[in-house]
mmCIF file of C-alpha atoms in Angstrom:
data_model
loop_
_atom_site.group_PDB
_atom_site.id
_atom_site.type_symbol
_atom_site.label_atom_id
_atom_site.label_comp_id
_atom_site.label_asym_id
_atom_site.label_seq_id
_atom_site.Cartn_x
_atom_site.Cartn_y
_atom_site.Cartn_z
ATOM 1 C CA MET A 69 -40.704 85.608 -164.759
ATOM 2 C CA THR A 70 -38.067 83.462 -163.044
ATOM 3 C CA GLU A 71 -34.466 84.183 -163.954
ATOM 4 C CA VAL A 72 -32.510 81.063 -164.852
ATOM 5 C CA MET A 73 -29.134 80.756 -163.171
ATOM 6 C CA THR A 74 -26.465 79.524 -165.554
ATOM 7 C CA GLU A 75 -22.840 78.745 -164.909
ATOM 8 C CA PRO A 76 -20.419 80.592 -167.166
ATOM 9 C CA LYS A 77 -18.364 78.225 -169.280
ATOM 10 C CA HIS A 78 -15.040 79.954 -168.787
ATOM 11 C CA VAL A 79 -14.213 82.860 -166.501
ATOM 12 C CA SER A 80 -10.858 84.470 -165.789
ATOM 13 C CA ILE A 81 -9.650 87.006 -163.289
ATOM 14 C CA VAL A 82 -7.621 89.520 -165.279
ATOM 15 C CA GLN A 83 -5.022 91.499 -163.328
ATOM 16 C CA LEU A 84 -4.666 95.218 -163.983
ATOM 17 C CA ASN A 85 -1.554 97.378 -163.941
ATOM 18 C CA GLU A 86 -1.120 100.420 -161.708
ATOM 19 C CA ALA A 87 -2.117 102.839 -164.488
ATOM 20 C CA ALA A 88 -5.417 101.007 -165.075
ATOM 21 C CA LEU A 89 -6.104 100.964 -161.327
ATOM 22 C CA THR A 90 -5.365 104.710 -161.166
ATOM 23 C CA ALA A 91 -7.758 105.431 -164.030
ATOM 24 C CA LEU A 92 -10.519 103.270 -162.520
ATOM 25 C CA ALA A 93 -10.080 104.975 -159.136
ATOM 26 C CA ALA A 94 -10.560 108.312 -160.912
ATOM 27 C CA GLY A 95 -13.608 107.057 -162.812
ATOM 28 C CA ASP A 96 -11.830 107.476 -166.160
ATOM 29 C CA ILE A 97 -13.080 104.559 -168.275
ATOM 30 C CA VAL A 98 -11.275 105.789 -171.421
ATOM 31 C CA ALA A 99 -7.841 105.829 -169.744
ATOM 32 C CA ALA A 100 -8.599 102.562 -167.940
ATOM 33 C CA ASN A 101 -9.421 100.849 -171.226
ATOM 34 C CA GLN A 102 -6.175 102.121 -172.753
ATOM 35 C CA GLU A 103 -4.273 100.314 -169.981
ATOM 36 C CA SER A 104 -6.429 97.232 -169.457
ATOM 37 C CA PRO A 105 -5.774 93.976 -171.316
ATOM 38 C CA VAL A 106 -9.572 93.504 -171.609
ATOM 39 C CA GLU A 107 -12.345 95.980 -172.384
ATOM 40 C CA LEU A 108 -13.856 97.409 -169.233
ATOM 41 C CA THR A 109 -17.435 98.568 -168.841
ATOM 42 C CA PRO A 110 -18.553 101.938 -167.452
ATOM 43 C CA TYR A 111 -19.763 100.097 -164.328
ATOM 44 C CA CYS A 112 -16.145 99.095 -163.590
ATOM 45 C CA ALA A 113 -15.203 102.775 -163.352
ATOM 46 C CA GLY A 114 -18.308 103.817 -161.464
ATOM 47 C CA PRO A 115 -18.392 105.347 -157.980
ATOM 48 C CA HIS A 116 -19.452 102.081 -156.272
ATOM 49 C CA TRP A 117 -16.011 100.500 -156.895
ATOM 50 C CA SER A 118 -13.703 103.537 -156.939
ATOM 51 C CA SER A 119 -12.612 103.120 -153.302
ATOM 52 C CA VAL A 120 -11.516 99.523 -153.996
ATOM 53 C CA TRP A 121 -9.496 100.586 -157.038
ATOM 54 C CA ARG A 122 -7.940 103.460 -155.065
ATOM 55 C CA MET A 123 -6.969 101.133 -152.206
ATOM 56 C CA ARG A 124 -5.454 98.555 -154.567
ATOM 57 C CA ARG A 125 -3.579 101.239 -156.551
ATOM 58 C CA GLU A 126 -2.002 102.513 -153.335
ATOM 59 C CA GLN A 127 -1.188 98.951 -152.313
ATOM 60 C CA VAL A 128 0.605 98.251 -155.606
ATOM 61 C CA ALA A 129 2.526 101.529 -155.344
ATOM 62 C CA VAL A 130 3.865 100.487 -151.927
ATOM 63 C CA ASP A 131 4.274 96.761 -152.709
ATOM 64 C CA PRO A 132 4.539 96.034 -156.468
ATOM 65 C CA ALA A 133 4.638 92.264 -155.791
ATOM 66 C CA SER A 134 1.070 92.455 -154.471
ATOM 67 C CA ALA A 135 -0.185 93.242 -158.010
ATOM 68 C CA ALA A 136 -0.312 89.531 -158.828
ATOM 69 C CA TRP A 137 -2.710 88.913 -155.925
ATOM 70 C CA ILE A 138 -5.051 91.864 -155.733
ATOM 71 C CA THR A 139 -8.465 92.591 -157.191
ATOM 72 C CA GLY A 140 -8.781 92.215 -160.939
ATOM 73 C CA ILE A 141 -11.569 91.999 -163.472
ATOM 74 C CA VAL A 142 -13.890 88.995 -163.670
ATOM 75 C CA TRP A 143 -13.917 88.324 -167.399
ATOM 76 C CA ASP A 144 -16.362 86.025 -169.179
ATOM 77 C CA ASP A 145 -14.119 84.474 -171.843
ATOM 78 C CA ASP A 146 -17.063 83.110 -173.813
ATOM 79 C CA ARG A 147 -19.014 86.365 -174.022
ATOM 80 C CA GLN A 148 -15.888 88.581 -173.984
ATOM 81 C CA VAL A 149 -17.289 90.907 -171.339
ATOM 82 C CA ALA A 150 -16.199 92.259 -167.947
ATOM 83 C CA VAL A 151 -18.788 91.098 -165.411
ATOM 84 C CA GLY A 152 -17.277 92.035 -162.063
ATOM 85 C CA ARG A 153 -14.180 92.296 -159.913
ATOM 86 C CA ALA A 154 -12.462 89.703 -157.745
ATOM 87 C CA GLY A 155 -9.157 88.888 -156.154
ATOM 88 C CA PHE A 156 -7.350 88.689 -152.880
ATOM 89 C CA HIS A 157 -6.808 91.631 -150.561
ATOM 90 C CA GLY A 158 -3.087 90.921 -150.907
ATOM 91 C CA PRO A 159 -0.499 88.153 -150.845
ATOM 92 C CA PRO A 160 -0.454 85.667 -147.941
ATOM 93 C CA ASP A 161 0.335 87.313 -144.606
ATOM 94 C CA GLY A 162 2.795 85.957 -142.039
ATOM 95 C CA ASP A 163 0.219 83.403 -140.873
ATOM 96 C CA GLY A 164 -0.444 82.156 -144.412
ATOM 97 C CA ARG A 165 -3.831 83.886 -144.581
ATOM 98 C CA VAL A 166 -5.358 85.477 -147.668
ATOM 99 C CA GLU A 167 -8.704 87.220 -147.910
ATOM 100 C CA VAL A 168 -10.965 86.949 -150.935
ATOM 101 C CA GLY A 169 -13.080 89.759 -152.282
ATOM 102 C CA TYR A 170 -15.535 89.809 -155.153
ATOM 103 C CA ALA A 171 -18.390 91.868 -156.535
ATOM 104 C CA ILE A 172 -20.431 91.282 -159.652
ATOM 105 C CA ASP A 173 -21.946 94.033 -161.793
ATOM 106 C CA PRO A 174 -25.709 93.970 -161.049
ATOM 107 C CA ALA A 175 -26.425 93.430 -164.765
ATOM 108 C CA HIS A 176 -24.597 90.079 -164.561
ATOM 109 C CA ARG A 177 -25.691 88.713 -161.168
ATOM 110 C CA ARG A 178 -27.424 85.359 -160.601
ATOM 111 C CA ARG A 179 -25.453 83.731 -163.431
ATOM 112 C CA GLY A 180 -22.729 81.969 -161.445
ATOM 113 C CA TYR A 181 -19.980 84.561 -161.827
ATOM 114 C CA ALA A 182 -19.325 85.027 -158.087
ATOM 115 C CA ARG A 183 -19.128 81.248 -157.712
ATOM 116 C CA ALA A 184 -16.746 80.948 -160.674
ATOM 117 C CA ALA A 185 -14.532 83.745 -159.319
ATOM 118 C CA LEU A 186 -14.472 82.200 -155.836
ATOM 119 C CA GLU A 187 -13.531 78.825 -157.333
ATOM 120 C CA LEU A 188 -10.625 80.433 -159.216
ATOM 121 C CA MET A 189 -9.369 82.087 -156.032
ATOM 122 C CA LEU A 190 -9.731 78.884 -153.984
ATOM 123 C CA ASP A 191 -7.858 76.941 -156.668
ATOM 124 C CA ARG A 192 -5.027 79.450 -156.601
ATOM 125 C CA ALA A 193 -4.899 79.308 -152.801
ATOM 126 C CA ASP A 194 -4.894 75.488 -152.903
ATOM 127 C CA HIS A 195 -1.872 75.516 -155.208
ATOM 128 C CA ASP A 196 0.197 78.007 -153.233
ATOM 129 C CA PRO A 197 2.086 76.342 -150.362
ATOM 130 C CA GLN A 198 2.250 79.659 -148.484
ATOM 131 C CA VAL A 199 -1.547 79.791 -148.110
ATOM 132 C CA ARG A 200 -2.956 78.009 -145.069
ATOM 133 C CA VAL A 201 -6.199 79.934 -144.487
ATOM 134 C CA VAL A 202 -8.613 81.663 -146.844
ATOM 135 C CA ARG A 203 -10.794 84.344 -145.275
ATOM 136 C CA ALA A 204 -14.006 85.936 -146.506
ATOM 137 C CA THR A 205 -15.736 88.810 -144.743
ATOM 138 C CA VAL A 206 -19.412 89.285 -145.524
ATOM 139 C CA SER A 207 -22.046 91.789 -144.487
ATOM 140 C CA PRO A 208 -24.669 89.982 -142.387
ATOM 141 C CA THR A 209 -27.308 91.242 -144.842
ATOM 142 C CA ASN A 210 -25.554 89.788 -147.903
ATOM 143 C CA LEU A 211 -27.279 86.408 -147.845
ATOM 144 C CA ALA A 212 -26.144 85.397 -151.341
ATOM 145 C CA SER A 213 -22.466 85.827 -150.463
ATOM 146 C CA ARG A 214 -22.878 84.202 -147.054
ATOM 147 C CA ASN A 215 -24.573 81.178 -148.620
ATOM 148 C CA LEU A 216 -21.889 80.956 -151.297
ATOM 149 C CA VAL A 217 -18.926 80.856 -148.907
ATOM 150 C CA GLN A 218 -20.708 78.402 -146.621
ATOM 151 C CA GLN A 219 -21.254 76.055 -149.594
ATOM 152 C CA TYR A 220 -17.465 75.869 -149.924
ATOM 153 C CA GLY A 221 -16.892 74.963 -146.300
ATOM 154 C CA PHE A 222 -16.073 78.383 -144.883
ATOM 155 C CA VAL A 223 -16.831 78.509 -141.159
ATOM 156 C CA GLU A 224 -17.907 81.584 -139.200
ATOM 157 C CA VAL A 225 -15.105 82.601 -136.811
ATOM 158 C CA GLY A 226 -16.145 86.067 -135.638
ATOM 159 C CA GLU A 227 -17.090 89.613 -136.539
ATOM 160 C CA GLN A 228 -15.239 92.773 -137.422
ATOM 161 C CA TRP A 229 -15.973 96.418 -138.113
ATOM 162 C CA ASP A 230 -15.039 97.730 -141.549
ATOM 163 C CA ASP A 231 -14.955 101.520 -141.909
ATOM 164 C CA GLU A 232 -16.504 101.311 -145.360
ATOM 165 C CA ASP A 233 -18.862 98.335 -145.045
ATOM 166 C CA GLY A 234 -19.793 98.354 -141.347
ATOM 167 C CA VAL A 235 -20.189 95.089 -139.431
ATOM 168 C CA GLU A 236 -18.893 92.032 -141.275
ATOM 169 C CA THR A 237 -19.016 88.364 -140.398
ATOM 170 C CA ILE A 238 -15.630 86.653 -140.731
ATOM 171 C CA TYR A 239 -15.542 83.237 -142.392
ATOM 172 C CA GLU A 240 -12.446 81.091 -142.811
ATOM 173 C CA LEU A 241 -11.490 77.964 -144.699
ATOM 174 C CA THR A 242 -8.319 76.173 -143.639
ATOM 175 C CA ARG A 243 -6.140 74.173 -146.006
ATOM 176 C CA GLY A 244 -7.677 70.756 -146.365
ATOM 177 C CA GLY A 245 -11.074 72.138 -145.282
ATOM 178 C CA ALA A 246 -14.323 71.009 -146.892
ATOM 179 C CA ARG A 247 -14.964 72.052 -150.497
ATOM 180 C CA THR A 248 -17.826 71.105 -152.772
#
């Protein structure tokens, strides 16, 4: 059976407060849902994403202004369900660079959610005069993500080592770069 890929009609990235991030980092879905503006799924609080939530919680504690930029929940407005996480690694740095990050719950993959989340982030970057470069780092084995960023004009600019993810290929898109 071939799975049909469908584009979600309306997707949002919902930002979370520090208490929700703390609960997600601890794997406490009940406490996270008490703090979240949308209902989160058990997958959101699972071990596969806890390090991201922990990192973002610590980031917000040090720099509260970063909360508006960091990883939030990918929310399907039509189906009223959390389908993944996405956001920037932080506000623009001194060079005007932001880095995107996204992950979709395996139960919701191949339905256009990563694409929709990336489009939301690129739109935000396009409308912020501080942003000059958008970066994406992708594992060389993650062909779906690599193909997605390349479809939006991201260009390979190098490699880096990530302590959690290992070798990553660095892709960048400069302001005014190609977009489809």
